[in-house]
Structures are given as structure tokens and as C-alpha cells.
mmCIF file of C-alpha atoms in Angstrom:
data_model
loop_
_atom_site.group_PDB
_atom_site.id
_atom_site.type_symbol
_atom_site.label_atom_id
_atom_site.label_comp_id
_atom_site.label_asym_id
_atom_site.label_seq_id
_atom_site.Cartn_x
_atom_site.Cartn_y
_atom_site.Cartn_z
ATOM 1 C CA MET A 1 45.586 -40.112 87.420
ATOM 2 C CA THR A 2 42.214 -39.441 85.867
ATOM 3 C CA ALA A 3 40.704 -40.295 82.513
ATOM 4 C CA ARG A 4 38.848 -37.465 80.846
ATOM 5 C CA ARG A 5 35.496 -38.116 79.214
ATOM 6 C CA ALA A 6 35.268 -36.897 75.622
ATOM 7 C CA GLU A 7 32.203 -34.819 74.862
ATOM 8 C CA GLY A 8 28.934 -36.009 73.353
ATOM 9 C CA ALA A 9 29.535 -39.713 73.334
ATOM 10 C CA VAL A 10 27.012 -41.952 75.045
ATOM 11 C CA GLY A 11 24.848 -44.319 73.028
ATOM 12 C CA PRO A 12 24.946 -47.234 70.602
ATOM 13 C CA LEU A 13 28.231 -47.020 68.722
ATOM 14 C CA ALA A 14 28.692 -50.081 66.566
ATOM 15 C CA SER A 15 31.955 -48.878 65.074
ATOM 16 C CA GLY A 16 33.680 -49.812 68.298
ATOM 17 C CA SER A 17 33.179 -53.494 67.563
ATOM 18 C CA GLN A 18 35.884 -53.576 64.884
ATOM 19 C CA TRP A 19 37.630 -56.360 66.787
ATOM 20 C CA THR A 20 34.718 -58.771 66.152
ATOM 21 C CA ALA A 21 35.378 -58.616 62.389
ATOM 22 C CA GLU A 22 39.040 -59.498 62.840
ATOM 23 C CA PRO A 23 39.516 -63.140 63.901
ATOM 24 C CA GLU A 24 41.945 -63.438 66.782
ATOM 25 C CA ARG A 25 44.099 -66.047 65.122
ATOM 26 C CA GLY A 26 46.455 -65.916 68.102
ATOM 27 C CA ASN A 27 43.774 -67.140 70.490
ATOM 28 C CA ALA A 28 42.665 -70.056 68.302
ATOM 29 C CA VAL A 29 46.092 -71.365 67.381
ATOM 30 C CA LEU A 30 47.797 -70.581 70.669
ATOM 31 C CA LEU A 31 45.147 -72.302 72.755
ATOM 32 C CA ARG A 32 45.509 -75.516 70.778
ATOM 33 C CA MET A 33 49.290 -75.433 70.832
ATOM 34 C CA MET A 34 49.532 -74.403 74.465
ATOM 35 C CA ALA A 35 47.100 -77.101 75.548
ATOM 36 C CA PHE A 36 49.346 -79.718 73.971
ATOM 37 C CA VAL A 37 52.722 -78.490 75.224
ATOM 38 C CA ALA A 38 51.450 -77.510 78.679
ATOM 39 C CA LEU A 39 49.882 -80.898 79.391
ATOM 40 C CA ARG A 40 52.439 -83.109 77.637
ATOM 41 C CA LEU A 41 55.761 -81.370 78.222
ATOM 42 C CA GLY A 42 55.409 -79.229 81.345
ATOM 43 C CA ARG A 43 55.967 -75.511 81.896
ATOM 44 C CA VAL A 44 59.749 -75.246 81.387
ATOM 45 C CA PRO A 45 59.875 -76.929 77.929
ATOM 46 C CA ALA A 46 56.631 -75.159 76.987
ATOM 47 C CA ARG A 47 58.148 -71.757 77.770
ATOM 48 C CA CYS A 48 61.063 -72.514 75.467
ATOM 49 C CA ILE A 49 58.620 -73.231 72.646
ATOM 50 C CA LEU A 50 56.825 -69.964 73.401
ATOM 51 C CA TYR A 51 59.690 -67.984 71.870
ATOM 52 C CA PHE A 52 59.132 -69.671 68.500
ATOM 53 C CA ILE A 53 55.358 -69.213 68.707
ATOM 54 C CA ALA A 54 55.689 -65.526 69.604
ATOM 55 C CA ALA A 55 58.248 -65.056 66.829
ATOM 56 C CA TYR A 56 55.865 -66.602 64.295
ATOM 57 C CA PHE A 57 53.044 -64.198 65.130
ATOM 58 C CA PHE A 58 55.464 -61.292 65.344
ATOM 59 C CA ALA A 59 56.605 -62.029 61.794
ATOM 60 C CA PHE A 60 53.318 -63.036 60.155
ATOM 61 C CA ALA A 61 50.661 -60.891 61.851
ATOM 62 C CA PRO A 62 51.300 -57.398 60.433
ATOM 63 C CA ALA A 63 47.967 -55.934 61.563
ATOM 64 C CA ALA A 64 48.589 -57.017 65.158
ATOM 65 C CA ARG A 65 52.153 -55.702 64.902
ATOM 66 C CA ARG A 66 50.944 -52.274 63.757
ATOM 67 C CA SER A 67 48.366 -52.100 66.541
ATOM 68 C CA SER A 68 50.955 -53.139 69.094
ATOM 69 C CA ARG A 69 53.232 -50.357 67.925
ATOM 70 C CA GLU A 70 50.454 -47.763 68.143
ATOM 71 C CA TYR A 71 49.564 -48.790 71.685
ATOM 72 C CA LEU A 72 53.163 -48.998 72.936
ATOM 73 C CA ARG A 73 53.931 -45.504 71.617
ATOM 74 C CA ARG A 74 51.270 -44.158 73.928
ATOM 75 C CA ALA A 75 51.948 -46.386 76.916
ATOM 76 C CA LEU A 76 55.736 -45.975 76.821
ATOM 77 C CA GLY A 77 55.771 -42.340 75.717
ATOM 78 C CA ARG A 78 58.396 -43.094 73.067
ATOM 79 C CA GLU A 79 58.876 -45.014 69.838
ATOM 80 C CA PRO A 80 58.835 -48.742 70.752
ATOM 81 C CA THR A 81 61.682 -50.939 69.623
ATOM 82 C CA ALA A 82 61.277 -54.341 67.998
ATOM 83 C CA ARG A 83 62.267 -55.821 71.355
ATOM 84 C CA ASP A 84 59.397 -53.937 73.055
ATOM 85 C CA ARG A 85 56.878 -55.265 70.541
ATOM 86 C CA PHE A 86 58.163 -58.830 70.746
ATOM 87 C CA ARG A 87 58.039 -58.645 74.542
ATOM 88 C CA GLN A 88 54.353 -57.751 74.381
ATOM 89 C CA MET A 89 53.646 -60.697 72.065
ATOM 90 C CA PHE A 90 55.599 -63.046 74.319
ATOM 91 C CA SER A 91 53.770 -61.811 77.438
ATOM 92 C CA PHE A 92 50.469 -62.592 75.710
ATOM 93 C CA ALA A 93 51.628 -66.114 74.850
ATOM 94 C CA ALA A 94 52.928 -66.657 78.395
ATOM 95 C CA THR A 95 49.576 -65.776 79.987
ATOM 96 C CA ILE A 96 47.787 -68.182 77.637
ATOM 97 C CA LEU A 97 50.174 -70.975 78.591
ATOM 98 C CA ASP A 98 49.699 -70.316 82.302
ATOM 99 C CA ARG A 99 45.923 -70.651 81.999
ATOM 100 C CA PHE A 100 46.383 -74.412 82.053
ATOM 101 C CA TYR A 101 48.345 -74.293 85.304
ATOM 102 C CA LEU A 102 45.952 -71.838 86.974
ATOM 103 C CA ILE A 103 43.084 -74.318 86.965
ATOM 104 C CA ARG A 104 45.203 -76.921 88.748
ATOM 105 C CA ASP A 105 47.497 -75.447 91.376
ATOM 106 C CA PRO A 106 48.286 -71.787 90.588
ATOM 107 C CA TYR A 107 50.610 -71.468 93.577
ATOM 108 C CA GLY A 108 52.530 -74.634 92.733
ATOM 109 C CA LEU A 109 54.401 -73.246 89.713
ATOM 110 C CA LEU A 110 53.628 -69.526 89.866
ATOM 111 C CA THR A 111 54.632 -66.811 92.309
ATOM 112 C CA ILE A 112 51.545 -64.665 92.851
ATOM 113 C CA THR A 113 51.300 -61.471 94.881
ATOM 114 C CA THR A 114 48.013 -59.685 95.557
ATOM 115 C CA GLU A 115 46.890 -56.137 96.213
ATOM 116 C CA GLY A 116 43.458 -55.128 97.497
ATOM 117 C CA HIS A 117 42.299 -58.658 98.307
ATOM 118 C CA GLU A 118 40.592 -57.243 101.400
ATOM 119 C CA PHE A 119 37.836 -55.793 99.184
ATOM 120 C CA MET A 120 36.946 -59.299 98.070
ATOM 121 C CA ARG A 121 36.914 -60.576 101.652
ATOM 122 C CA GLU A 122 34.697 -57.675 102.698
ATOM 123 C CA CYS A 123 32.102 -58.517 100.038
ATOM 124 C CA LEU A 124 32.307 -62.181 100.991
ATOM 125 C CA ALA A 125 31.692 -61.319 104.636
ATOM 126 C CA ARG A 126 28.580 -59.367 103.618
ATOM 127 C CA GLY A 127 27.257 -62.456 101.847
ATOM 128 C CA ARG A 128 26.691 -60.639 98.562
ATOM 129 C CA GLY A 129 28.541 -61.160 95.325
ATOM 130 C CA ALA A 130 30.097 -58.342 93.307
ATOM 131 C CA ILE A 131 30.902 -57.489 89.698
ATOM 132 C CA LEU A 132 34.612 -57.757 88.881
ATOM 133 C CA LEU A 133 35.525 -55.538 85.938
ATOM 134 C CA GLY A 134 38.655 -56.489 84.013
ATOM 135 C CA ALA A 135 40.098 -55.899 80.559
ATOM 136 C CA HIS A 136 42.456 -57.436 78.017
ATOM 137 C CA LEU A 137 45.268 -56.340 80.297
ATOM 138 C CA GLY A 138 47.215 -59.198 81.854
ATOM 139 C CA SER A 139 45.527 -62.486 82.705
ATOM 140 C CA PHE A 140 41.741 -62.323 83.037
ATOM 141 C CA GLU A 141 41.687 -65.788 84.621
ATOM 142 C CA MET A 142 44.325 -65.046 87.276
ATOM 143 C CA PRO A 143 41.995 -63.188 89.717
ATOM 144 C CA SER A 144 39.558 -66.106 89.481
ATOM 145 C CA ALA A 145 42.313 -68.572 90.360
ATOM 146 C CA VAL A 146 43.400 -66.436 93.304
ATOM 147 C CA GLY A 147 39.799 -66.216 94.459
ATOM 148 C CA ARG A 148 39.532 -69.999 94.634
ATOM 149 C CA ARG A 149 42.148 -69.949 97.406
ATOM 150 C CA GLN A 150 39.668 -68.056 99.608
ATOM 151 C CA PRO A 151 37.197 -70.442 101.321
ATOM 152 C CA GLY A 152 33.669 -69.796 100.117
ATOM 153 C CA LEU A 153 34.705 -67.448 97.305
ATOM 154 C CA HIS A 154 33.617 -68.458 93.801
ATOM 155 C CA VAL A 155 34.152 -66.517 90.577
ATOM 156 C CA ALA A 156 32.214 -66.984 87.334
ATOM 157 C CA LEU A 157 33.513 -65.373 84.125
ATOM 158 C CA ALA A 158 31.006 -63.684 81.784
ATOM 159 C CA MET A 159 32.479 -63.551 78.262
ATOM 160 C CA TYR A 160 31.437 -62.801 74.679
ATOM 161 C CA GLY A 161 31.919 -64.668 71.443
ATOM 162 C CA HIS A 162 33.167 -67.938 70.016
ATOM 163 C CA ASP A 163 36.385 -67.681 72.017
ATOM 164 C CA THR A 164 34.276 -68.411 75.107
ATOM 165 C CA ASN A 165 33.445 -71.905 73.862
ATOM 166 C CA ARG A 166 37.027 -72.530 72.740
ATOM 167 C CA LEU A 167 38.452 -71.448 76.084
ATOM 168 C CA ALA A 168 35.905 -73.459 78.052
ATOM 169 C CA MET A 169 36.548 -76.575 75.972
ATOM 170 C CA GLU A 170 40.315 -76.470 76.353
ATOM 171 C CA LEU A 171 40.225 -75.717 80.083
ATOM 172 C CA LEU A 172 37.636 -78.395 80.769
ATOM 173 C CA ARG A 173 39.749 -80.882 78.852
ATOM 174 C CA ALA A 174 42.795 -79.929 80.915
ATOM 175 C CA SER A 175 41.081 -80.127 84.309
ATOM 176 C CA PRO A 176 37.305 -80.655 84.501
ATOM 177 C CA ALA A 177 37.197 -79.968 88.232
ATOM 178 C CA GLY A 178 39.248 -76.789 88.184
ATOM 179 C CA ALA A 179 37.892 -74.996 85.095
ATOM 180 C CA PRO A 180 36.116 -71.723 85.898
ATOM 181 C CA GLU A 181 32.367 -71.334 85.448
ATOM 182 C CA ILE A 182 31.788 -69.399 82.216
ATOM 183 C CA ILE A 183 28.629 -67.430 81.389
ATOM 184 C CA PRO A 184 28.283 -66.819 77.605
ATOM 185 C CA LEU A 185 27.105 -63.266 76.979
ATOM 186 C CA GLY A 186 24.886 -62.150 74.106
ATOM 187 C CA HIS A 187 21.864 -64.199 75.176
ATOM 188 C CA LEU A 188 18.756 -63.162 77.114
ATOM 189 C CA GLU A 189 19.394 -65.703 79.851
ATOM 190 C CA ALA A 190 22.886 -64.346 80.523
ATOM 191 C CA MET A 191 21.561 -61.547 82.760
ATOM 192 C CA LEU A 192 19.506 -64.071 84.722
ATOM 193 C CA ARG A 193 22.543 -66.285 85.241
ATOM 194 C CA ILE A 194 24.609 -63.315 86.373
ATOM 195 C CA ARG A 195 21.889 -62.313 88.834
ATOM 196 C CA ASP A 196 21.591 -65.874 90.156
ATOM 197 C CA CYS A 197 25.356 -66.122 90.654
ATOM 198 C CA LEU A 198 25.413 -62.851 92.561
ATOM 199 C CA ASP A 199 22.454 -63.925 94.708
ATOM 200 C CA GLU A 200 24.382 -67.096 95.564
ATOM 201 C CA GLY A 201 27.241 -64.939 96.822
ATOM 202 C CA LYS A 202 29.482 -65.551 93.805
ATOM 203 C CA PHE A 203 31.574 -62.916 92.037
ATOM 204 C CA VAL A 204 31.077 -62.351 88.313
ATOM 205 C CA GLY A 205 34.034 -61.216 86.206
ATOM 206 C CA MET A 206 33.358 -59.155 83.065
ATOM 207 C CA LEU A 207 35.634 -57.514 80.504
ATOM 208 C CA ALA A 208 35.051 -53.772 80.217
ATOM 209 C CA ASP A 209 37.239 -52.665 77.316
ATOM 210 C CA ARG A 210 35.513 -53.912 74.142
ATOM 211 C CA THR A 211 32.209 -52.852 72.614
ATOM 212 C CA VAL A 212 30.045 -55.393 70.789
ATOM 213 C CA GLY A 213 27.524 -54.732 68.023
ATOM 214 C CA ASP A 214 25.198 -51.826 68.746
ATOM 215 C CA SER A 215 25.674 -51.979 72.509
ATOM 216 C CA HIS A 216 25.910 -48.712 74.410
ATOM 217 C CA ALA A 217 29.356 -47.203 74.647
ATOM 218 C CA GLN A 218 31.005 -43.983 75.678
ATOM 219 C CA VAL A 219 33.972 -42.135 74.257
ATOM 220 C CA VAL A 220 36.679 -41.610 76.850
ATOM 221 C CA SER A 221 40.182 -40.209 76.484
ATOM 222 C CA PHE A 222 42.530 -43.166 76.894
ATOM 223 C CA LEU A 223 46.301 -42.697 76.669
ATOM 224 C CA GLY A 224 45.815 -39.297 75.053
ATOM 225 C CA ARG A 225 43.293 -40.240 72.356
ATOM 226 C CA PRO A 226 39.516 -40.907 72.377
ATOM 227 C CA ALA A 227 38.500 -44.557 72.516
ATOM 228 C CA LEU A 228 35.214 -46.408 72.875
ATOM 229 C CA PHE A 229 34.470 -48.221 76.118
ATOM 230 C CA PRO A 230 31.295 -50.228 76.763
ATOM 231 C CA SER A 231 28.958 -48.913 79.429
ATOM 232 C CA GLY A 232 27.154 -52.265 79.741
ATOM 233 C CA PRO A 233 29.260 -53.855 82.527
ATOM 234 C CA MET A 234 28.811 -50.876 84.829
ATOM 235 C CA ARG A 235 25.109 -50.756 83.918
ATOM 236 C CA VAL A 236 24.799 -54.391 85.028
ATOM 237 C CA ALA A 237 26.291 -53.517 88.420
ATOM 238 C CA ALA A 238 23.932 -50.538 88.719
ATOM 239 C CA VAL A 239 20.795 -52.447 87.702
ATOM 240 C CA LEU A 240 21.562 -55.345 90.047
ATOM 241 C CA ARG A 241 22.621 -52.939 92.822
ATOM 242 C CA ARG A 242 25.999 -54.547 93.391
ATOM 243 C CA ARG A 243 29.499 -53.423 94.122
ATOM 244 C CA ALA A 244 31.905 -53.030 91.174
ATOM 245 C CA ILE A 245 35.582 -53.889 91.668
ATOM 246 C CA PHE A 246 38.387 -53.435 89.146
ATOM 247 C CA MET A 247 40.615 -56.482 88.707
ATOM 248 C CA THR A 248 43.704 -57.391 86.720
ATOM 249 C CA GLY A 249 46.356 -60.109 86.840
ATOM 250 C CA LEU A 250 49.569 -58.458 85.656
ATOM 251 C CA TYR A 251 52.299 -60.682 84.229
ATOM 252 C CA ARG A 252 55.678 -59.552 85.574
ATOM 253 C CA GLY A 253 57.953 -62.014 83.748
ATOM 254 C CA GLY A 254 59.143 -65.544 84.506
ATOM 255 C CA ASN A 255 56.604 -67.149 86.816
ATOM 256 C CA ARG A 256 55.582 -63.903 88.547
ATOM 257 C CA TYR A 257 52.112 -62.366 88.576
ATOM 258 C CA HIS A 258 50.667 -59.465 90.529
ATOM 259 C CA VAL A 259 46.891 -59.507 91.051
ATOM 260 C CA VAL A 260 45.148 -56.193 91.745
ATOM 261 C CA PHE A 261 41.664 -55.509 93.109
ATOM 262 C CA ARG A 262 40.567 -51.850 93.314
ATOM 263 C CA PRO A 263 37.085 -50.569 94.319
ATOM 264 C CA LEU A 264 35.152 -48.698 91.623
ATOM 265 C CA ALA A 265 31.588 -48.106 92.838
ATOM 266 C CA ASP A 266 29.134 -49.540 95.336
ATOM 267 C CA PHE A 267 25.701 -49.424 93.725
ATOM 268 C CA SER A 268 24.200 -51.296 96.648
ATOM 269 C CA ARG A 269 24.599 -47.979 98.482
ATOM 270 C CA LEU A 270 23.658 -45.857 95.451
ATOM 271 C CA ALA A 271 27.167 -44.437 95.184
ATOM 272 C CA PRO A 272 28.103 -42.895 91.825
ATOM 273 C CA GLY A 273 31.007 -44.153 89.771
ATOM 274 C CA GLY A 274 32.073 -45.447 86.373
ATOM 275 C CA ARG A 275 34.898 -43.662 84.626
ATOM 276 C CA GLU A 276 37.418 -44.799 87.239
ATOM 277 C CA THR A 277 37.698 -48.041 85.247
ATOM 278 C CA VAL A 278 39.422 -46.255 82.371
ATOM 279 C CA ALA A 279 41.643 -44.298 84.735
ATOM 280 C CA LEU A 280 42.865 -47.561 86.270
ATOM 281 C CA LEU A 281 43.440 -49.064 82.821
ATOM 282 C CA GLU A 282 45.595 -46.059 81.974
ATOM 283 C CA GLU A 283 47.509 -46.428 85.221
ATOM 284 C CA TYR A 284 48.346 -50.091 84.725
ATOM 285 C CA SER A 285 48.903 -49.742 80.969
ATOM 286 C CA ARG A 286 51.700 -47.318 81.782
ATOM 287 C CA SER A 287 53.131 -49.257 84.734
ATOM 288 C CA ASP A 288 52.924 -52.663 82.966
ATOM 289 C CA PRO A 289 52.725 -51.772 79.250
ATOM 290 C CA TYR A 290 53.487 -55.246 77.895
ATOM 291 C CA ASN A 291 50.313 -56.660 79.454
ATOM 292 C CA TRP A 292 47.967 -55.043 76.892
ATOM 293 C CA PHE A 293 46.488 -57.807 74.728
ATOM 294 C CA ASN A 294 44.135 -55.914 72.394
ATOM 295 C CA PHE A 295 45.980 -56.593 69.140
ATOM 296 C CA TYR A 296 43.814 -54.407 66.908
ATOM 297 C CA ASP A 297 43.305 -50.660 66.354
ATOM 298 C CA PHE A 298 41.761 -49.992 69.750
ATOM 299 C CA TRP A 299 41.053 -46.325 68.977
ATOM 300 C CA HIS A 300 39.248 -47.084 65.712
ATOM 301 C CA GLY A 301 35.715 -45.691 65.523
ATOM 302 C CA ALA A 302 35.975 -43.036 68.221
ATOM 303 C CA PRO A 303 35.306 -39.505 66.890
ATOM 304 C CA ALA A 304 38.633 -37.785 66.304
ATOM 305 C CA ALA A 305 37.073 -34.410 67.122
ATOM 306 C CA ALA A 306 36.449 -35.627 70.678
ATOM 307 C CA ALA A 307 40.138 -35.867 71.486
ATOM 308 C CA ALA A 308 41.095 -34.277 74.759
ATOM 309 C CA PRO A 309 43.138 -31.070 74.506
ATOM 310 C CA GLY A 310 46.846 -31.633 74.630
ATOM 311 C CA GLY A 311 46.685 -35.255 73.470
ATOM 312 C CA ASP A 312 49.669 -37.361 72.608
ATOM 313 C CA ARG A 313 50.936 -35.441 69.585
ATOM 314 C CA HIS A 314 54.098 -37.526 69.383
ATOM 315 C CA ALA A 315 52.055 -40.695 68.906
ATOM 316 C CA ASP A 316 49.814 -39.065 66.273
ATOM 317 C CA GLU A 317 52.794 -37.817 64.284
ATOM 318 C CA ALA A 318 54.559 -41.169 64.429
ATOM 319 C CA ARG A 319 51.484 -43.243 63.574
ATOM 320 C CA GLY A 320 51.533 -45.081 60.285
ATOM 321 C CA ALA A 321 55.121 -46.317 60.236
ATOM 322 C CA ASP A 322 55.723 -50.009 60.742
ATOM 323 C CA ALA A 323 58.754 -52.231 60.637
#
């Protein structure tokens, strides 16, 4: 599968940062609630409570519900049912809960399978870190937890916004020794910290599906409609001459996760690459549709005229209705 680049769309595109103006109430409330139930009650009772938490947001977050419906139409290729939309909300809540178990003993309570882990071992053997590009698809922290099982492999997570501090605080409170190293983006020293981590042989995970402010972005056809994707993460890999690897931790229900590592580009050897990231997001959005956790109008701000020929007409015709 390939993702087609829409024409005339590289440069600062602030309209893609719509998500920054919409507080992610789910993250703030869920983190506090999950921290309490995960640490006080254990995973089984906490998962029972998850159904009530997911039901609350399903009922009282209409904007997120509309965005979920729009995305699922495209990923599923049909009109999503209420059960489909609730399942996506519940999957999101489940991955937040499991964050608190990942920093302790991820293999104690969770069944984790991996794919492409040899690419990580290869970089580790070369003694040079790499950029791990993820998205709000599945668990961003899961690949980091899996990496800690490999002797000598360390993963730092580079993240934007106030949610970085909230996540770091809750995880540090849960397990100071096991919390991942977090690099706050949006500051001049962030690039220096990323470079230092890579020089130390660490891997740096970055999210590559949300634009921020007036940062450079490109319009790419995603699930049949143009959407904005930041070019910054791949630029970082190119500037620092490092390998870029796609990563995602897909939630498969119950206590099951599947972690994927796929090579994107090796800038240490001046190899071209970049748009494969979106192609892989399309692939896993269709294979594991309930793992998409961008609960806002993801396609907002991308020029409608740039839509690829033969886009998803069914989704466009159905858009606008909401239960």
C-alpha cells in the first residue's frame, strides 16, 4: 500500500494544529483516574471500571464522537456502528491504564508479541541510536517498554505540550525507576538533548502525525482524503544523519499487544525516504482501526482541492451525521 502525496503542500501550515486548541479532556481525567485505580485496585478491577469511564466520554464528548465516526468510516470502509465507536473509546482507555503496568513489569500482566525487533538490535549493534517515529495509533509507550527488555537499549520519548508534564508526573509517581525519559519539545535545547541521546546510543521516539503551530507540514492523502502531517520528525533524522524506524504498539484486546518496528529511511547512508510513514499508518489504521486515538477532526485544515482522485466518496457523502 502506498500513500499518495497531494500536490503543492510543503511549508508552514498552522491550520493543522487544530488539536492544540481543543483540550484533550480524556487525557487529563483518564490519567488521574487510571493512576488511582491501577495502583490501588489492580488491573482486573480497573478494567471493569474502564467500561464506565469509556461510556462517560462516549456519552458526553460529542466532538470526539463525531471525529471517531469520521475516522472509522474511512478505516472500516463502512458506516461504523455505536459498538465500533465505543470499542475505539475503550481501546484508548485500556492503553492509558496499561501505561502504569508498562513501567513496572510489562511482561508480567501483558502478553506482548513483536515484529521487526531485529532492526532495533541492528542499530544497537552499530552503536548508534535511531529516531523511532510513531503516532497516536496504539500505545506510544509500549515500544519503549519492550526496548527496555533488550540489554543496553534505552528509549527516550520526545513529546509536545502540557500533556508531557502530566504524563511524566503520573508515571514518575507510579514508579520513579521505571518511568521513561521524556524530552519536552518546543524548546531550543530539545534538539541538543535529542542529539546527545542519539550520540549516547539511545533511541528517541517521536510522534509524526500532528502539526504544531507554524511548523512545516505536508499534505498527504490519508485514508482517501488529504491530511496534514508534520515534516519535522523526518527532518530531525535527516539533519542528525540517523536511521528512522516506524513503531507502533497495537492493542489487540484483553491483555494482548503487538509491537511493530518497520524501517523507513537510513539517513546515515544518505538514503531517501519519508512518505512511507503515512503509508504504514494507513496500513495499520485499516488492520487495527480501533487503535486510532486522534479524537478530533484530523483532516481539518488540509486543502480540499488537493484530494487524491478517486477518494473515499462514501465517507464524504456520509459525513455530518452523528448519533
